[in-house]
Amino acid sequence: MIAILCPGQGAQTPGMLAPWLELPEVAESLAGLSEAAGVDIVRHGTESDADAIRDTAVAQPLLVATAIATGRALLGDAAPALAAGHSVGELGAAALAGVLTDADAMRLVAVRGAAMARAAASSEPTSMAAVLGGDAAEVAAALEKHGLTPANVNGGGQVVAAGAKAAIDAFVAEPPARARVIELQVAGAFHTTYMVPAVADLDAAAAQVSPREPAGVLLSNADGAKVVDGADALARIVRQVANPVRWDLCMETMLELGVTGIVEVAPGGVLAGLAKRAMKGVPSVALKTPDDLAAARDLLETAA
């Protein structure tokens, strides 16, 4: 079983779509996805600088469109045996798994990104910080001390803390023993109660969508569980905006299900890196440019 993984916010880099536009099918797909989202995906993926694509309302549609277009370039019309996405990547995974149409996924991510940006702007200043290493219990105690939420539990010794900017600053200045704490360049405290206002907006948009059952295995960020009902999958994606991402549990489920390889669609690298630490021995391919498609297809053929 080969898992197809869709990365989340922070994976984007300036110019990342330039090489992919050399594939006519990807260029055509991105044009349609841009129209559905009301965001110029191609321009942002080729011309916009790092600050522009850090904007939540831009970054999220850019990432989901890239995941869908490059996933289709790899899979064609086939559904993955297993799909999972990190945070906003869940919308890309849901599209590849057939729960959402590509257009519906893009309409929802446009609402999600804009709503989360508004929620971040309307609260006190908030931020996030990656915690690398350290004793798990000591990291948890330090987060509690500073009033921070473990917004992303990513496995492989990585946790992302989120909360008030002042608390993040204090946490960075006083890291747990044997841990590095790095503040992230994000617009707010995602996957925390600060994002509750965005849930209502996304829920209203989701009510206009008719989800279908997944064509293969689809994992949820909430608890790493297999989701078999389309309506449940969509409801989980909506709730996840204001709740922690448990990517560690998604990787545990992949191991339990006997996943034999991983392909991370573009902009690949982050999730494949986590898997190398937490899913030792499972081969992976990260799609960064079209040159990586051959290796990804070879890996898929091993499961055929």
PDB file of C-alpha atoms in Angstrom:
ATOM      1  CA  MET A   1       0.000   0.000   0.000  1.00  0.00           C
ATOM      2  CA  ILE A   2       1.422   3.366  -1.078  1.00  0.00           C
ATOM      3  CA  ALA A   3       0.293   6.453   0.850  1.00  0.00           C
ATOM      4  CA  ILE A   4      -0.204   9.737  -0.996  1.00  0.00           C
ATOM      5  CA  LEU A   5       0.424  12.669   1.345  1.00  0.00           C
ATOM      6  CA  CYS A   6      -0.469  16.361   0.919  1.00  0.00           C
ATOM      7  CA  PRO A   7       1.635  18.942   2.798  1.00  0.00           C
ATOM      8  CA  GLY A   8       0.319  21.822   4.875  1.00  0.00           C
ATOM      9  CA  GLN A   9       0.972  25.509   5.302  1.00  0.00           C
ATOM     10  CA  GLY A  10       4.631  26.450   5.505  1.00  0.00           C
ATOM     11  CA  ALA A  11       5.696  24.037   2.750  1.00  0.00           C
ATOM     12  CA  GLN A  12       5.287  26.671   0.023  1.00  0.00           C
ATOM     13  CA  THR A  13       8.322  28.397  -1.521  1.00  0.00           C
ATOM     14  CA  PRO A  14       8.603  31.200  -4.104  1.00  0.00           C
ATOM     15  CA  GLY A  15       8.581  29.966  -7.697  1.00  0.00           C
ATOM     16  CA  MET A  16       7.647  26.411  -6.761  1.00  0.00           C
ATOM     17  CA  LEU A  17       5.179  26.007  -9.636  1.00  0.00           C
ATOM     18  CA  ALA A  18       7.512  27.168 -12.411  1.00  0.00           C
ATOM     19  CA  PRO A  19       8.857  23.720 -13.387  1.00  0.00           C
ATOM     20  CA  TRP A  20       5.410  22.116 -13.144  1.00  0.00           C
ATOM     21  CA  LEU A  21       3.944  24.480 -15.724  1.00  0.00           C
ATOM     22  CA  GLU A  22       6.098  22.737 -18.309  1.00  0.00           C
ATOM     23  CA  LEU A  23       3.598  19.855 -18.113  1.00  0.00           C
ATOM     24  CA  PRO A  24       0.521  20.897 -20.148  1.00  0.00           C
ATOM     25  CA  GLU A  25      -1.877  18.823 -18.028  1.00  0.00           C
ATOM     26  CA  VAL A  26      -0.648  20.514 -14.837  1.00  0.00           C
ATOM     27  CA  ALA A  27      -0.875  23.986 -16.355  1.00  0.00           C
ATOM     28  CA  GLU A  28      -4.438  23.282 -17.512  1.00  0.00           C
ATOM     29  CA  SER A  29      -5.407  21.881 -14.113  1.00  0.00           C
ATOM     30  CA  LEU A  30      -3.981  24.876 -12.254  1.00  0.00           C
ATOM     31  CA  ALA A  31      -5.911  27.285 -14.465  1.00  0.00           C
ATOM     32  CA  GLY A  32      -9.189  25.579 -13.577  1.00  0.00           C
ATOM     33  CA  LEU A  33      -8.317  25.381  -9.883  1.00  0.00           C
ATOM     34  CA  SER A  34      -7.464  29.099  -9.870  1.00  0.00           C
ATOM     35  CA  GLU A  35     -10.867  29.903 -11.318  1.00  0.00           C
ATOM     36  CA  ALA A  36     -12.666  27.787  -8.729  1.00  0.00           C
ATOM     37  CA  ALA A  37     -10.824  29.463  -5.825  1.00  0.00           C
ATOM     38  CA  GLY A  38     -10.873  32.996  -7.196  1.00  0.00           C
ATOM     39  CA  VAL A  39      -7.105  33.142  -6.596  1.00  0.00           C
ATOM     40  CA  ASP A  40      -4.417  33.404  -9.289  1.00  0.00           C
ATOM     41  CA  ILE A  41      -2.565  30.242  -8.340  1.00  0.00           C
ATOM     42  CA  VAL A  42      -0.155  30.344 -11.272  1.00  0.00           C
ATOM     43  CA  ARG A  43       0.964  33.916 -10.575  1.00  0.00           C
ATOM     44  CA  HIS A  44       1.460  33.276  -6.874  1.00  0.00           C
ATOM     45  CA  GLY A  45       3.290  30.020  -7.571  1.00  0.00           C
ATOM     46  CA  THR A  46       5.714  31.613 -10.020  1.00  0.00           C
ATOM     47  CA  GLU A  47       6.036  35.357  -9.392  1.00  0.00           C
ATOM     48  CA  SER A  48       5.011  36.154  -5.798  1.00  0.00           C
ATOM     49  CA  ASP A  49       7.687  36.545  -3.147  1.00  0.00           C
ATOM     50  CA  ALA A  50       7.911  34.792   0.216  1.00  0.00           C
ATOM     51  CA  ASP A  51       5.915  37.469   2.038  1.00  0.00           C
ATOM     52  CA  ALA A  52       3.067  37.316  -0.473  1.00  0.00           C
ATOM     53  CA  ILE A  53       2.693  33.540  -0.285  1.00  0.00           C
ATOM     54  CA  ARG A  54       2.941  33.596   3.510  1.00  0.00           C
ATOM     55  CA  ASP A  55      -0.463  35.313   3.549  1.00  0.00           C
ATOM     56  CA  THR A  56      -2.885  32.654   4.784  1.00  0.00           C
ATOM     57  CA  ALA A  57      -5.518  33.593   2.199  1.00  0.00           C
ATOM     58  CA  VAL A  58      -2.952  32.968  -0.555  1.00  0.00           C
ATOM     59  CA  ALA A  59      -0.888  30.127   0.912  1.00  0.00           C
ATOM     60  CA  GLN A  60      -3.771  27.751   1.529  1.00  0.00           C
ATOM     61  CA  PRO A  61      -5.323  27.811  -1.978  1.00  0.00           C
ATOM     62  CA  LEU A  62      -1.816  27.671  -3.471  1.00  0.00           C
ATOM     63  CA  LEU A  63      -0.939  24.550  -1.504  1.00  0.00           C
ATOM     64  CA  VAL A  64      -4.176  22.691  -2.166  1.00  0.00           C
ATOM     65  CA  ALA A  65      -4.114  23.494  -5.880  1.00  0.00           C
ATOM     66  CA  THR A  66      -0.502  22.321  -6.116  1.00  0.00           C
ATOM     67  CA  ALA A  67      -1.313  19.097  -4.282  1.00  0.00           C
ATOM     68  CA  ILE A  68      -4.294  18.330  -6.514  1.00  0.00           C
ATOM     69  CA  ALA A  69      -2.572  19.189  -9.805  1.00  0.00           C
ATOM     70  CA  THR A  70       0.617  17.255  -9.066  1.00  0.00           C
ATOM     71  CA  GLY A  71      -1.327  14.380  -7.520  1.00  0.00           C
ATOM     72  CA  ARG A  72      -3.360  14.092 -10.724  1.00  0.00           C
ATOM     73  CA  ALA A  73      -0.156  14.237 -12.785  1.00  0.00           C
ATOM     74  CA  LEU A  74       1.040  11.183 -10.865  1.00  0.00           C
ATOM     75  CA  LEU A  75      -2.194   9.209 -10.486  1.00  0.00           C
ATOM     76  CA  GLY A  76      -4.289  10.257 -13.462  1.00  0.00           C
ATOM     77  CA  ASP A  77      -7.926   9.446 -12.711  1.00  0.00           C
ATOM     78  CA  ALA A  78      -7.013   6.733 -10.186  1.00  0.00           C
ATOM     79  CA  ALA A  79      -7.621   7.238  -6.480  1.00  0.00           C
ATOM     80  CA  PRO A  80      -4.776   6.607  -4.031  1.00  0.00           C
ATOM     81  CA  ALA A  81      -4.879   3.449  -1.934  1.00  0.00           C
ATOM     82  CA  LEU A  82      -4.365   5.711   1.083  1.00  0.00           C
ATOM     83  CA  ALA A  83      -4.536   9.496   1.251  1.00  0.00           C
ATOM     84  CA  ALA A  84      -3.795  11.891   4.090  1.00  0.00           C
ATOM     85  CA  GLY A  85      -3.037  15.581   4.330  1.00  0.00           C
ATOM     86  CA  HIS A  86      -1.473  17.736   7.015  1.00  0.00           C
ATOM     87  CA  SER A  87      -3.781  20.563   8.137  1.00  0.00           C
ATOM     88  CA  VAL A  88      -4.984  22.359   4.985  1.00  0.00           C
ATOM     89  CA  GLY A  89      -3.532  19.408   3.062  1.00  0.00           C
ATOM     90  CA  GLU A  90      -6.600  17.458   4.205  1.00  0.00           C
ATOM     91  CA  LEU A  91      -8.597  19.250   1.500  1.00  0.00           C
ATOM     92  CA  GLY A  92      -6.151  18.111  -1.162  1.00  0.00           C
ATOM     93  CA  ALA A  93      -6.265  14.550   0.174  1.00  0.00           C
ATOM     94  CA  ALA A  94     -10.073  14.614   0.230  1.00  0.00           C
ATOM     95  CA  ALA A  95     -10.122  15.676  -3.425  1.00  0.00           C
ATOM     96  CA  LEU A  96      -7.649  12.979  -4.500  1.00  0.00           C
ATOM     97  CA  ALA A  97      -9.674  10.394  -2.528  1.00  0.00           C
ATOM     98  CA  GLY A  98     -12.881  11.431  -4.315  1.00  0.00           C
ATOM     99  CA  VAL A  99     -14.661  12.844  -1.254  1.00  0.00           C
ATOM    100  CA  LEU A 100     -14.711  16.317  -2.808  1.00  0.00           C
ATOM    101  CA  THR A 101     -14.586  17.482  -6.393  1.00  0.00           C
ATOM    102  CA  ASP A 102     -11.464  19.452  -7.197  1.00  0.00           C
ATOM    103  CA  ALA A 103     -13.576  22.599  -7.633  1.00  0.00           C
ATOM    104  CA  ASP A 104     -15.327  22.123  -4.279  1.00  0.00           C
ATOM    105  CA  ALA A 105     -11.986  21.602  -2.540  1.00  0.00           C
ATOM    106  CA  MET A 106     -10.749  24.892  -4.002  1.00  0.00           C
ATOM    107  CA  ARG A 107     -13.897  26.793  -3.072  1.00  0.00           C
ATOM    108  CA  LEU A 108     -13.629  25.493   0.488  1.00  0.00           C
ATOM    109  CA  VAL A 109      -9.939  26.285   0.842  1.00  0.00           C
ATOM    110  CA  ALA A 110     -10.537  29.834  -0.369  1.00  0.00           C
ATOM    111  CA  VAL A 111     -13.103  30.275   2.404  1.00  0.00           C
ATOM    112  CA  ARG A 112     -10.842  28.536   4.941  1.00  0.00           C
ATOM    113  CA  GLY A 113      -7.792  30.656   4.184  1.00  0.00           C
ATOM    114  CA  ALA A 114      -9.669  33.953   4.216  1.00  0.00           C
ATOM    115  CA  ALA A 115     -11.592  33.061   7.381  1.00  0.00           C
ATOM    116  CA  MET A 116      -8.457  32.010   9.258  1.00  0.00           C
ATOM    117  CA  ALA A 117      -6.697  35.200   8.194  1.00  0.00           C
ATOM    118  CA  ARG A 118      -9.628  37.253   9.539  1.00  0.00           C
ATOM    119  CA  ALA A 119      -9.672  35.281  12.789  1.00  0.00           C
ATOM    120  CA  ALA A 120      -5.960  35.881  13.293  1.00  0.00           C
ATOM    121  CA  ALA A 121      -6.310  39.607  12.581  1.00  0.00           C
ATOM    122  CA  SER A 122      -9.253  40.054  14.946  1.00  0.00           C
ATOM    123  CA  SER A 123      -7.589  38.577  18.032  1.00  0.00           C
ATOM    124  CA  GLU A 124      -4.661  39.645  20.180  1.00  0.00           C
ATOM    125  CA  PRO A 125      -1.304  39.061  18.435  1.00  0.00           C
ATOM    126  CA  THR A 126      -0.667  35.327  18.203  1.00  0.00           C
ATOM    127  CA  SER A 127       2.043  33.097  16.787  1.00  0.00           C
ATOM    128  CA  MET A 128       3.425  29.575  16.547  1.00  0.00           C
ATOM    129  CA  ALA A 129       6.793  27.949  17.241  1.00  0.00           C
ATOM    130  CA  ALA A 130       8.304  24.599  16.324  1.00  0.00           C
ATOM    131  CA  VAL A 131       9.767  22.566  19.169  1.00  0.00           C
ATOM    132  CA  LEU A 132      12.444  20.148  18.013  1.00  0.00           C
ATOM    133  CA  GLY A 133      13.667  17.465  20.391  1.00  0.00           C
ATOM    134  CA  GLY A 134      13.527  17.477  24.174  1.00  0.00           C
ATOM    135  CA  ASP A 135      11.740  15.135  26.548  1.00  0.00           C
ATOM    136  CA  ALA A 136       8.049  14.845  25.635  1.00  0.00           C
ATOM    137  CA  ALA A 137       6.859  15.283  29.219  1.00  0.00           C
ATOM    138  CA  GLU A 138       9.126  18.297  29.770  1.00  0.00           C
ATOM    139  CA  VAL A 139       7.936  19.887  26.517  1.00  0.00           C
ATOM    140  CA  ALA A 140       4.310  19.362  27.550  1.00  0.00           C
ATOM    141  CA  ALA A 141       4.974  20.900  30.957  1.00  0.00           C
ATOM    142  CA  ALA A 142       6.666  23.918  29.374  1.00  0.00           C
ATOM    143  CA  LEU A 143       3.716  24.472  27.030  1.00  0.00           C
ATOM    144  CA  GLU A 144       1.310  24.345  29.948  1.00  0.00           C
ATOM    145  CA  LYS A 145       3.471  26.755  31.945  1.00  0.00           C
ATOM    146  CA  HIS A 146       3.287  29.330  29.142  1.00  0.00           C
ATOM    147  CA  GLY A 147      -0.389  28.747  28.376  1.00  0.00           C
ATOM    148  CA  LEU A 148       0.347  27.392  24.902  1.00  0.00           C
ATOM    149  CA  THR A 149      -1.398  24.707  22.849  1.00  0.00           C
ATOM    150  CA  PRO A 150       0.381  21.801  21.107  1.00  0.00           C
ATOM    151  CA  ALA A 151      -1.284  22.755  17.812  1.00  0.00           C
ATOM    152  CA  ASN A 152       0.605  20.218  15.686  1.00  0.00           C
ATOM    153  CA  VAL A 153       1.932  16.990  17.166  1.00  0.00           C
ATOM    154  CA  ASN A 154       3.969  15.897  14.183  1.00  0.00           C
ATOM    155  CA  GLY A 155       5.872  12.876  15.462  1.00  0.00           C
ATOM    156  CA  GLY A 156       9.584  12.364  15.054  1.00  0.00           C
ATOM    157  CA  GLY A 157      10.193  14.567  18.111  1.00  0.00           C
ATOM    158  CA  GLN A 158       8.474  17.622  16.647  1.00  0.00           C
ATOM    159  CA  VAL A 159       5.649  19.640  18.213  1.00  0.00           C
ATOM    160  CA  VAL A 160       4.360  23.036  17.090  1.00  0.00           C
ATOM    161  CA  ALA A 161       3.213  25.309  19.903  1.00  0.00           C
ATOM    162  CA  ALA A 162       0.630  28.044  19.372  1.00  0.00           C
ATOM    163  CA  GLY A 163      -0.874  30.861  21.389  1.00  0.00           C
ATOM    164  CA  ALA A 164      -0.438  34.496  22.337  1.00  0.00           C
ATOM    165  CA  LYS A 165       2.602  36.167  20.764  1.00  0.00           C
ATOM    166  CA  ALA A 166       3.896  37.249  24.175  1.00  0.00           C
ATOM    167  CA  ALA A 167       3.720  33.659  25.408  1.00  0.00           C
ATOM    168  CA  ILE A 168       5.543  32.385  22.314  1.00  0.00           C
ATOM    169  CA  ASP A 169       8.266  34.991  22.874  1.00  0.00           C
ATOM    170  CA  ALA A 170       8.677  33.822  26.470  1.00  0.00           C
ATOM    171  CA  PHE A 171       8.752  30.187  25.355  1.00  0.00           C
ATOM    172  CA  VAL A 172      11.451  30.884  22.752  1.00  0.00           C
ATOM    173  CA  ALA A 173      13.511  32.661  25.398  1.00  0.00           C
ATOM    174  CA  GLU A 174      13.119  29.773  27.861  1.00  0.00           C
ATOM    175  CA  PRO A 175      13.097  26.511  25.839  1.00  0.00           C
ATOM    176  CA  PRO A 176      12.779  23.079  27.450  1.00  0.00           C
ATOM    177  CA  ALA A 177      16.020  21.216  28.111  1.00  0.00           C
ATOM    178  CA  ARG A 178      17.647  19.671  25.031  1.00  0.00           C
ATOM    179  CA  ALA A 179      15.061  21.253  22.747  1.00  0.00           C
ATOM    180  CA  ARG A 180      15.247  23.918  20.058  1.00  0.00           C
ATOM    181  CA  VAL A 181      12.339  26.325  19.757  1.00  0.00           C
ATOM    182  CA  ILE A 182      11.965  28.237  16.491  1.00  0.00           C
ATOM    183  CA  GLU A 183       9.228  30.811  15.967  1.00  0.00           C
ATOM    184  CA  LEU A 184       7.396  30.269  12.680  1.00  0.00           C
ATOM    185  CA  GLN A 185       6.544  32.956  10.153  1.00  0.00           C
ATOM    186  CA  VAL A 186       2.777  32.514  10.291  1.00  0.00           C
ATOM    187  CA  ALA A 187      -0.141  34.908  10.668  1.00  0.00           C
ATOM    188  CA  GLY A 188      -1.618  33.478  13.850  1.00  0.00           C
ATOM    189  CA  ALA A 189      -2.254  30.600  16.226  1.00  0.00           C
ATOM    190  CA  PHE A 190      -3.781  28.042  13.889  1.00  0.00           C
ATOM    191  CA  HIS A 191      -5.523  24.940  15.228  1.00  0.00           C
ATOM    192  CA  THR A 192      -6.360  26.619  18.523  1.00  0.00           C
ATOM    193  CA  THR A 193      -9.438  28.262  19.987  1.00  0.00           C
ATOM    194  CA  TYR A 194      -8.310  31.520  18.374  1.00  0.00           C
ATOM    195  CA  MET A 195      -9.599  30.011  15.118  1.00  0.00           C
ATOM    196  CA  VAL A 196     -13.150  29.300  16.360  1.00  0.00           C
ATOM    197  CA  PRO A 197     -14.634  32.209  14.324  1.00  0.00           C
ATOM    198  CA  ALA A 198     -13.249  30.639  11.147  1.00  0.00           C
ATOM    199  CA  VAL A 199     -14.998  27.333  11.843  1.00  0.00           C
ATOM    200  CA  ALA A 200     -18.423  28.914  11.427  1.00  0.00           C
ATOM    201  CA  ASP A 201     -17.489  30.392   8.043  1.00  0.00           C
ATOM    202  CA  LEU A 202     -16.086  27.104   6.754  1.00  0.00           C
ATOM    203  CA  ASP A 203     -19.049  25.160   8.124  1.00  0.00           C
ATOM    204  CA  ALA A 204     -21.452  27.408   6.200  1.00  0.00           C
ATOM    205  CA  ALA A 205     -19.498  26.831   2.985  1.00  0.00           C
ATOM    206  CA  ALA A 206     -19.311  23.085   3.621  1.00  0.00           C
ATOM    207  CA  ALA A 207     -23.105  22.938   3.907  1.00  0.00           C
ATOM    208  CA  GLN A 208     -23.245  23.721   0.174  1.00  0.00           C
ATOM    209  CA  VAL A 209     -21.126  20.668  -0.710  1.00  0.00           C
ATOM    210  CA  SER A 210     -22.240  17.068  -1.283  1.00  0.00           C
ATOM    211  CA  PRO A 211     -19.316  14.853  -0.194  1.00  0.00           C
ATOM    212  CA  ARG A 212     -18.901  11.249  -1.348  1.00  0.00           C
ATOM    213  CA  GLU A 213     -17.404   8.212   0.331  1.00  0.00           C
ATOM    214  CA  PRO A 214     -13.610   7.908  -0.015  1.00  0.00           C
ATOM    215  CA  ALA A 215     -12.489   5.705  -2.894  1.00  0.00           C
ATOM    216  CA  GLY A 216      -9.648   4.385  -0.740  1.00  0.00           C
ATOM    217  CA  VAL A 217      -8.402   4.814   2.825  1.00  0.00           C
ATOM    218  CA  LEU A 218      -8.585   8.431   4.039  1.00  0.00           C
ATOM    219  CA  LEU A 219      -7.010   9.397   7.357  1.00  0.00           C
ATOM    220  CA  SER A 220      -8.134  12.187   9.678  1.00  0.00           C
ATOM    221  CA  ASN A 221      -5.846  14.691  11.420  1.00  0.00           C
ATOM    222  CA  ALA A 222      -8.086  14.608  14.477  1.00  0.00           C
ATOM    223  CA  ASP A 223      -7.048  11.158  15.660  1.00  0.00           C
ATOM    224  CA  GLY A 224      -5.369   9.341  12.771  1.00  0.00           C
ATOM    225  CA  ALA A 225      -8.513   7.273  12.207  1.00  0.00           C
ATOM    226  CA  LYS A 226      -9.727   5.895   8.887  1.00  0.00           C
ATOM    227  CA  VAL A 227     -12.742   7.887   7.705  1.00  0.00           C
ATOM    228  CA  VAL A 228     -15.280   5.877   5.708  1.00  0.00           C
ATOM    229  CA  ASP A 229     -18.127   8.385   5.387  1.00  0.00           C
ATOM    230  CA  GLY A 230     -17.859  11.477   3.210  1.00  0.00           C
ATOM    231  CA  ALA A 231     -20.017  13.653   5.439  1.00  0.00           C
ATOM    232  CA  ASP A 232     -17.910  12.690   8.458  1.00  0.00           C
ATOM    233  CA  ALA A 233     -14.707  13.431   6.533  1.00  0.00           C
ATOM    234  CA  LEU A 234     -15.925  16.924   5.656  1.00  0.00           C
ATOM    235  CA  ALA A 235     -17.166  17.622   9.191  1.00  0.00           C
ATOM    236  CA  ARG A 236     -13.773  16.597  10.577  1.00  0.00           C
ATOM    237  CA  ILE A 237     -11.984  18.927   8.152  1.00  0.00           C
ATOM    238  CA  VAL A 238     -14.180  21.807   9.314  1.00  0.00           C
ATOM    239  CA  ARG A 239     -13.608  21.135  13.027  1.00  0.00           C
ATOM    240  CA  GLN A 240      -9.872  20.678  12.545  1.00  0.00           C
ATOM    241  CA  VAL A 241      -9.415  24.416  11.940  1.00  0.00           C
ATOM    242  CA  ALA A 242      -9.701  25.061  15.688  1.00  0.00           C
ATOM    243  CA  ASN A 243      -8.293  21.755  16.970  1.00  0.00           C
ATOM    244  CA  PRO A 244      -4.771  20.276  17.112  1.00  0.00           C
ATOM    245  CA  VAL A 245      -3.341  18.276  14.213  1.00  0.00           C
ATOM    246  CA  ARG A 246      -2.246  14.795  15.283  1.00  0.00           C
ATOM    247  CA  TRP A 247       0.041  13.858  12.417  1.00  0.00           C
ATOM    248  CA  ASP A 248       1.865  11.480  14.745  1.00  0.00           C
ATOM    249  CA  LEU A 249      -1.305   9.388  14.957  1.00  0.00           C
ATOM    250  CA  CYS A 250      -1.727   9.453  11.174  1.00  0.00           C
ATOM    251  CA  MET A 251       1.755   7.970  10.804  1.00  0.00           C
ATOM    252  CA  GLU A 252       1.006   5.353  13.458  1.00  0.00           C
ATOM    253  CA  THR A 253      -2.101   4.316  11.514  1.00  0.00           C
ATOM    254  CA  MET A 254      -0.099   4.089   8.290  1.00  0.00           C
ATOM    255  CA  LEU A 255       2.329   1.717   9.979  1.00  0.00           C
ATOM    256  CA  GLU A 256      -0.530  -0.351  11.430  1.00  0.00           C
ATOM    257  CA  LEU A 257      -2.116  -0.634   7.977  1.00  0.00           C
ATOM    258  CA  GLY A 258       1.143  -1.852   6.463  1.00  0.00           C
ATOM    259  CA  VAL A 259       1.977   1.124   4.260  1.00  0.00           C
ATOM    260  CA  THR A 260       4.964   0.101   2.148  1.00  0.00           C
ATOM    261  CA  GLY A 261       5.846   3.459   0.607  1.00  0.00           C
ATOM    262  CA  ILE A 262       5.044   7.167   0.686  1.00  0.00           C
ATOM    263  CA  VAL A 263       4.715   9.761  -2.041  1.00  0.00           C
ATOM    264  CA  GLU A 264       4.380  13.359  -0.875  1.00  0.00           C
ATOM    265  CA  VAL A 265       2.872  15.495  -3.631  1.00  0.00           C
ATOM    266  CA  ALA A 266       4.268  18.944  -4.342  1.00  0.00           C
ATOM    267  CA  PRO A 267       5.601  20.934  -2.673  1.00  0.00           C
ATOM    268  CA  GLY A 268       7.017  17.755  -1.173  1.00  0.00           C
ATOM    269  CA  GLY A 269       9.640  17.390   1.532  1.00  0.00           C
ATOM    270  CA  VAL A 270       8.221  18.176   4.960  1.00  0.00           C
ATOM    271  CA  LEU A 271       6.039  15.094   5.469  1.00  0.00           C
ATOM    272  CA  ALA A 272       8.552  12.791   3.809  1.00  0.00           C
ATOM    273  CA  GLY A 273      11.135  14.109   6.265  1.00  0.00           C
ATOM    274  CA  LEU A 274       8.892  13.390   9.243  1.00  0.00           C
ATOM    275  CA  ALA A 275       8.242   9.885   7.922  1.00  0.00           C
ATOM    276  CA  LYS A 276      11.952   9.139   7.683  1.00  0.00           C
ATOM    277  CA  ARG A 277      12.199   9.689  11.428  1.00  0.00           C
ATOM    278  CA  ALA A 278       8.911   8.148  12.586  1.00  0.00           C
ATOM    279  CA  MET A 279       8.348   5.472   9.900  1.00  0.00           C
ATOM    280  CA  LYS A 280      11.864   4.126   9.597  1.00  0.00           C
ATOM    281  CA  GLY A 281      12.420   1.753   6.703  1.00  0.00           C
ATOM    282  CA  VAL A 282       9.406   2.927   4.684  1.00  0.00           C
ATOM    283  CA  PRO A 283      10.687   4.352   1.384  1.00  0.00           C
ATOM    284  CA  SER A 284       9.444   7.763   0.329  1.00  0.00           C
ATOM    285  CA  VAL A 285       9.494  10.099  -2.654  1.00  0.00           C
ATOM    286  CA  ALA A 286       8.861  13.828  -2.354  1.00  0.00           C
ATOM    287  CA  LEU A 287       7.573  15.536  -5.489  1.00  0.00           C
ATOM    288  CA  LYS A 288       9.481  18.793  -5.839  1.00  0.00           C
ATOM    289  CA  THR A 289       9.729  19.014  -9.621  1.00  0.00           C
ATOM    290  CA  PRO A 290       8.426  16.885 -12.517  1.00  0.00           C
ATOM    291  CA  ASP A 291      11.781  15.102 -12.478  1.00  0.00           C
ATOM    292  CA  ASP A 292      10.582  13.293  -9.341  1.00  0.00           C
ATOM    293  CA  LEU A 293       7.561  11.728 -11.071  1.00  0.00           C
ATOM    294  CA  ALA A 294       9.559   8.786 -12.444  1.00  0.00           C
ATOM    295  CA  ALA A 295      10.712   7.697  -8.983  1.00  0.00           C
ATOM    296  CA  ALA A 296       7.176   8.121  -7.623  1.00  0.00           C
ATOM    297  CA  ARG A 297       5.742   5.974 -10.421  1.00  0.00           C
ATOM    298  CA  ASP A 298       8.366   3.318  -9.763  1.00  0.00           C
ATOM    299  CA  LEU A 299       7.318   3.250  -6.117  1.00  0.00           C
ATOM    300  CA  LEU A 300       3.638   2.946  -7.065  1.00  0.00           C
ATOM    301  CA  GLU A 301       4.460   0.020  -9.344  1.00  0.00           C
ATOM    302  CA  THR A 302       5.934  -1.889  -6.413  1.00  0.00           C
ATOM    303  CA  ALA A 303       2.428  -2.062  -4.920  1.00  0.00           C
ATOM    304  CA  ALA A 304       0.658  -2.918  -8.189  1.00  0.00           C
TER     305      ALA A 304
END
